[in-house]
Tab-separated table of C-alpha atoms in Angstrom:
chain	number	residue	atom	x	y	z
A	211	UNK	CA	-5.150	24.041	5.855
A	212	UNK	CA	-9.034	24.021	5.720
A	213	UNK	CA	-10.461	26.818	8.020
A	214	UNK	CA	-13.791	24.578	8.420
A	215	UNK	CA	-12.352	21.188	9.153
A	216	UNK	CA	-8.717	21.795	10.265
A	217	UNK	CA	-7.622	19.563	7.523
A	218	UNK	CA	-4.812	19.826	5.097
A	219	UNK	CA	-5.885	21.600	1.953
A	220	UNK	CA	-3.897	18.935	-0.175
A	221	UNK	CA	-6.608	16.473	0.441
A	222	UNK	CA	-9.369	16.264	-2.654
A	223	UNK	CA	-12.478	17.584	-1.771
A	224	UNK	CA	-14.082	14.408	-2.940
A	225	UNK	CA	-12.030	12.441	-0.430
A	226	UNK	CA	-13.023	14.581	2.562
A	227	UNK	CA	-16.712	14.579	1.483
A	228	UNK	CA	-17.125	11.042	0.444
A	229	UNK	CA	-14.128	8.648	0.665
A	230	UNK	CA	-12.698	9.029	4.166
A	231	UNK	CA	-15.920	9.574	5.809
A	232	UNK	CA	-17.339	6.333	4.185
A	233	UNK	CA	-14.401	4.445	5.132
A	234	UNK	CA	-14.536	5.521	8.643
A	235	UNK	CA	-18.202	5.222	9.030
A	236	UNK	CA	-17.874	1.470	7.756
A	237	UNK	CA	-14.971	0.547	9.872
A	238	UNK	CA	-15.520	2.265	13.002
A	239	UNK	CA	-19.475	2.968	13.261
A	240	UNK	CA	-20.483	-0.139	11.653
A	241	UNK	CA	-17.673	-2.804	12.137
A	242	UNK	CA	-16.575	-1.463	15.457
A	243	UNK	CA	-12.888	-2.374	14.392
A	244	UNK	CA	-10.590	-3.271	17.159
A	245	UNK	CA	-6.840	-3.273	17.269
A	246	UNK	CA	-5.137	-6.338	16.120
A	247	UNK	CA	-8.211	-7.484	14.169
A	248	UNK	CA	-7.461	-8.514	10.436
A	249	UNK	CA	-9.232	-6.392	7.660
A	250	UNK	CA	-9.612	-7.615	4.027
A	251	UNK	CA	-10.276	-4.440	1.958
A	252	UNK	CA	-11.777	-5.297	-1.335
A	253	UNK	CA	-10.700	-3.026	-4.625
A	254	UNK	CA	-8.061	-1.848	-2.271
A	255	UNK	CA	-6.637	0.390	-5.013
A	256	UNK	CA	-9.559	2.377	-5.345
A	257	UNK	CA	-9.805	5.712	-3.578
A	258	UNK	CA	-12.335	4.304	-0.884
A	259	UNK	CA	-10.032	1.386	-0.534
A	260	UNK	CA	-6.995	3.250	-0.047
A	261	UNK	CA	-8.771	5.266	2.954
A	262	UNK	CA	-9.769	2.185	4.213
A	263	UNK	CA	-6.131	0.824	4.393
A	264	UNK	CA	-5.000	3.925	6.104
A	265	UNK	CA	-7.735	4.037	8.711
A	266	UNK	CA	-7.423	0.389	9.414
A	267	UNK	CA	-3.788	0.626	9.831
A	268	UNK	CA	-4.254	3.648	12.066
A	269	UNK	CA	-6.585	1.599	14.257
A	270	UNK	CA	-3.679	-0.995	14.512
A	271	UNK	CA	-5.279	-3.915	12.587
A	272	UNK	CA	-3.677	-5.979	9.988
A	273	UNK	CA	-4.737	-5.172	6.495
A	274	UNK	CA	-4.837	-7.638	3.603
A	275	UNK	CA	-5.212	-5.624	0.457
A	276	UNK	CA	-7.295	-7.259	-2.542
A	277	UNK	CA	-6.478	-5.490	-5.914
A	278	UNK	CA	-7.707	-6.209	-9.460
A	279	UNK	CA	-4.252	-6.770	-10.717
A	280	UNK	CA	-0.747	-7.535	-9.603
A	281	UNK	CA	0.324	-4.447	-11.115
A	282	UNK	CA	-1.455	-2.511	-8.177
A	283	UNK	CA	0.831	-4.464	-5.374
A	284	UNK	CA	3.349	-1.542	-4.797
A	285	UNK	CA	0.608	1.208	-4.514
A	286	UNK	CA	-1.426	-0.433	-1.883
A	287	UNK	CA	1.802	-1.634	0.123
A	288	UNK	CA	2.849	2.210	0.056
A	289	UNK	CA	-0.837	2.868	1.344
A	290	UNK	CA	0.072	0.630	4.319
A	291	UNK	CA	-1.149	-2.846	3.430
A	292	UNK	CA	0.640	-5.746	5.335
A	293	UNK	CA	-0.341	-8.359	2.914
A	294	UNK	CA	-1.650	-8.115	-0.751
A	295	UNK	CA	-3.383	-10.741	-3.011
A	296	UNK	CA	-4.973	-9.979	-6.445
A	297	UNK	CA	-8.056	-11.111	-8.008
A	298	UNK	CA	-5.543	-12.687	-10.879
A	299	UNK	CA	-4.896	-15.306	-8.174
A	300	UNK	CA	-7.576	-18.000	-8.533
A	301	UNK	CA	-7.046	-19.069	-4.977
A	302	UNK	CA	-7.226	-15.499	-3.473
A	303	UNK	CA	-9.844	-16.552	-1.061
A	304	UNK	CA	-7.534	-19.498	0.342
A	305	UNK	CA	-4.723	-17.354	0.602
A	306	UNK	CA	-6.514	-15.009	2.912
A	307	UNK	CA	-7.764	-17.904	4.686
A	308	UNK	CA	-4.073	-19.008	5.330
A	309	UNK	CA	-3.761	-15.947	7.234
A	310	UNK	CA	-6.265	-16.636	9.631
A	311	UNK	CA	-9.243	-15.161	7.576
A	312	UNK	CA	-10.749	-11.650	7.853
A	313	UNK	CA	-12.513	-10.156	11.100
A	314	UNK	CA	-13.667	-7.369	8.657
A	315	UNK	CA	-14.160	-7.152	5.160
A	316	UNK	CA	-14.556	-3.806	3.618
A	317	UNK	CA	-14.466	-1.981	0.321
A	318	UNK	CA	-16.660	-1.186	-2.582
A	319	UNK	CA	-17.783	-4.512	-4.243
A	320	UNK	CA	-20.629	-5.929	-6.366
A	321	UNK	CA	-22.683	-8.773	-5.359
A	322	UNK	CA	-20.328	-11.438	-6.882
A	323	UNK	CA	-17.330	-10.143	-5.049
A	324	UNK	CA	-19.127	-9.951	-1.648
A	325	UNK	CA	-20.290	-13.530	-2.243
A	326	UNK	CA	-16.815	-14.933	-3.072
A	327	UNK	CA	-15.406	-13.016	0.043
A	328	UNK	CA	-17.490	-14.560	2.431
A	329	UNK	CA	-15.483	-17.579	2.471
A	330	UNK	CA	-12.557	-15.516	3.676
A	331	UNK	CA	-14.315	-14.502	6.762
A	332	UNK	CA	-12.806	-15.547	10.020
A	333	UNK	CA	-15.324	-16.895	12.682
A	334	UNK	CA	-17.781	-14.041	13.757
A	335	UNK	CA	-16.335	-11.867	11.244
A	336	UNK	CA	-18.074	-8.719	9.919
A	337	UNK	CA	-19.021	-8.255	6.106
A	338	UNK	CA	-19.487	-4.583	5.075
A	339	UNK	CA	-21.578	-3.859	2.080
A	340	UNK	CA	-20.429	-0.250	1.357
A	341	UNK	CA	-22.030	-0.062	-2.271
A	342	UNK	CA	-25.359	1.534	-2.756
A	343	UNK	CA	-28.212	-0.926	-2.279
A	344	UNK	CA	-29.546	-0.454	-6.098
A	345	UNK	CA	-25.702	-1.169	-7.214
A	346	UNK	CA	-26.089	-4.630	-6.118
A	347	UNK	CA	-27.673	-6.808	-9.020
A	348	UNK	CA	-28.140	-9.756	-7.108
A	349	UNK	CA	-29.016	-10.846	-3.488
A	350	UNK	CA	-26.440	-11.914	-1.204
A	351	UNK	CA	-26.593	-15.760	0.328
A	352	UNK	CA	-26.875	-16.234	3.992
A	353	UNK	CA	-25.389	-19.674	4.063
A	354	UNK	CA	-21.750	-18.760	3.916
A	355	UNK	CA	-22.015	-16.304	6.698
A	356	UNK	CA	-24.056	-18.653	8.920
A	357	UNK	CA	-21.318	-21.242	8.559
A	358	UNK	CA	-18.884	-18.776	10.033
A	359	UNK	CA	-21.236	-17.258	12.813
A	360	UNK	CA	-20.644	-14.075	10.661
A	361	UNK	CA	-22.694	-10.684	10.348
A	362	UNK	CA	-23.822	-8.559	7.376
A	363	UNK	CA	-23.825	-4.832	8.244
A	364	UNK	CA	-25.051	-2.382	5.563
A	365	UNK	CA	-22.555	0.492	5.604
A	366	UNK	CA	-23.435	2.657	2.426
A	367	UNK	CA	-22.474	6.198	3.286
A	368	UNK	CA	-26.021	7.715	2.619
A	369	UNK	CA	-26.975	11.153	2.303
A	370	UNK	CA	-28.982	10.682	5.496
A	371	UNK	CA	-25.918	9.603	6.956
A	372	UNK	CA	-23.840	12.301	5.853
A	373	UNK	CA	-26.234	14.819	6.867
A	374	UNK	CA	-26.381	13.399	10.494
A	375	UNK	CA	-22.995	12.127	11.224
A	376	UNK	CA	-20.571	14.093	8.857
A	377	UNK	CA	-19.551	16.723	11.871
A	378	UNK	CA	-18.381	14.055	14.492
A	379	UNK	CA	-16.571	11.904	11.831
A	380	UNK	CA	-14.682	14.865	10.294
A	381	UNK	CA	-13.891	15.622	14.004
A	382	UNK	CA	-12.479	12.032	14.309
A	383	UNK	CA	-10.339	12.323	11.016
A	384	UNK	CA	-9.119	15.614	12.009
A	385	UNK	CA	-7.792	13.996	15.403
A	386	UNK	CA	-6.041	11.211	13.561
A	387	UNK	CA	-4.447	13.718	11.241
A	388	UNK	CA	-3.219	15.906	13.973
A	389	UNK	CA	-1.815	12.893	15.542
A	390	UNK	CA	0.013	11.973	12.483
A	391	UNK	CA	-1.868	8.468	12.417
A	392	UNK	CA	-3.191	9.319	8.658
A	393	UNK	CA	-2.586	11.258	5.673
A	394	UNK	CA	-5.489	13.004	3.803
A	395	UNK	CA	-3.738	13.622	0.594
A	396	UNK	CA	-4.976	10.124	-1.025
A	397	UNK	CA	-1.993	10.712	-3.670
A	398	UNK	CA	-0.745	7.164	-3.430
A	399	UNK	CA	1.508	6.467	-6.461
A	400	UNK	CA	-0.151	3.948	-8.641
A	401	UNK	CA	-3.748	4.672	-7.384
A	402	UNK	CA	-5.634	6.408	-10.374
A	403	UNK	CA	-7.706	9.419	-8.725
A	404	UNK	CA	-10.189	9.161	-11.469
A	405	UNK	CA	-11.444	5.781	-10.105
A	406	UNK	CA	-14.726	5.834	-8.970
A	407	UNK	CA	-15.692	7.224	-5.542
A	408	UNK	CA	-18.610	6.986	-3.170
A	409	UNK	CA	-21.649	8.887	-4.219
A	410	UNK	CA	-21.575	12.324	-3.044
A	411	UNK	CA	-23.857	13.032	0.010
A	412	UNK	CA	-26.305	15.851	-0.085
A	413	UNK	CA	-28.677	17.038	2.379
A	414	UNK	CA	-32.004	15.386	2.486
């Protein structure tokens, strides 16, 4: 148990400093996720993706996990995903839409994947851009969002956000862990802990 956060010491420091706060910031502060909404998690087998899955399930949302390969299906199911689909499926957007579309789309993704995922949004859906702004090599189109009355939300866990919001977010994560709603160890079998994390926050 950490003396400063009250969280289990089995949680990797990078997860506590970056991945879990980044996921909470995106889903709760930016998207205002509600129970029974549907969340599509991009790159769901990444450390940030796993945190998004677990936090969305703790919020009683329905989670659709999008993985890079079918071999990651079991790992994201163990993390709590209700439905899974892979980028190897050429019709993955249509598969998500068959489930009613996503009220919220979260996860680290480049501009191409974010653009494709817009078609999977439900009406009035929220698309979260969690990648650093300089990581997006292209501009995102507006038309697909307008057709769905959707909204785009910048949700990058920046050093400024970390400095101002880390304490209340860690308190919220601690409360969820104490209730047994989440596990912070991030050791889901099949998920590579060496996959890229969110950039680490630092005091401005």
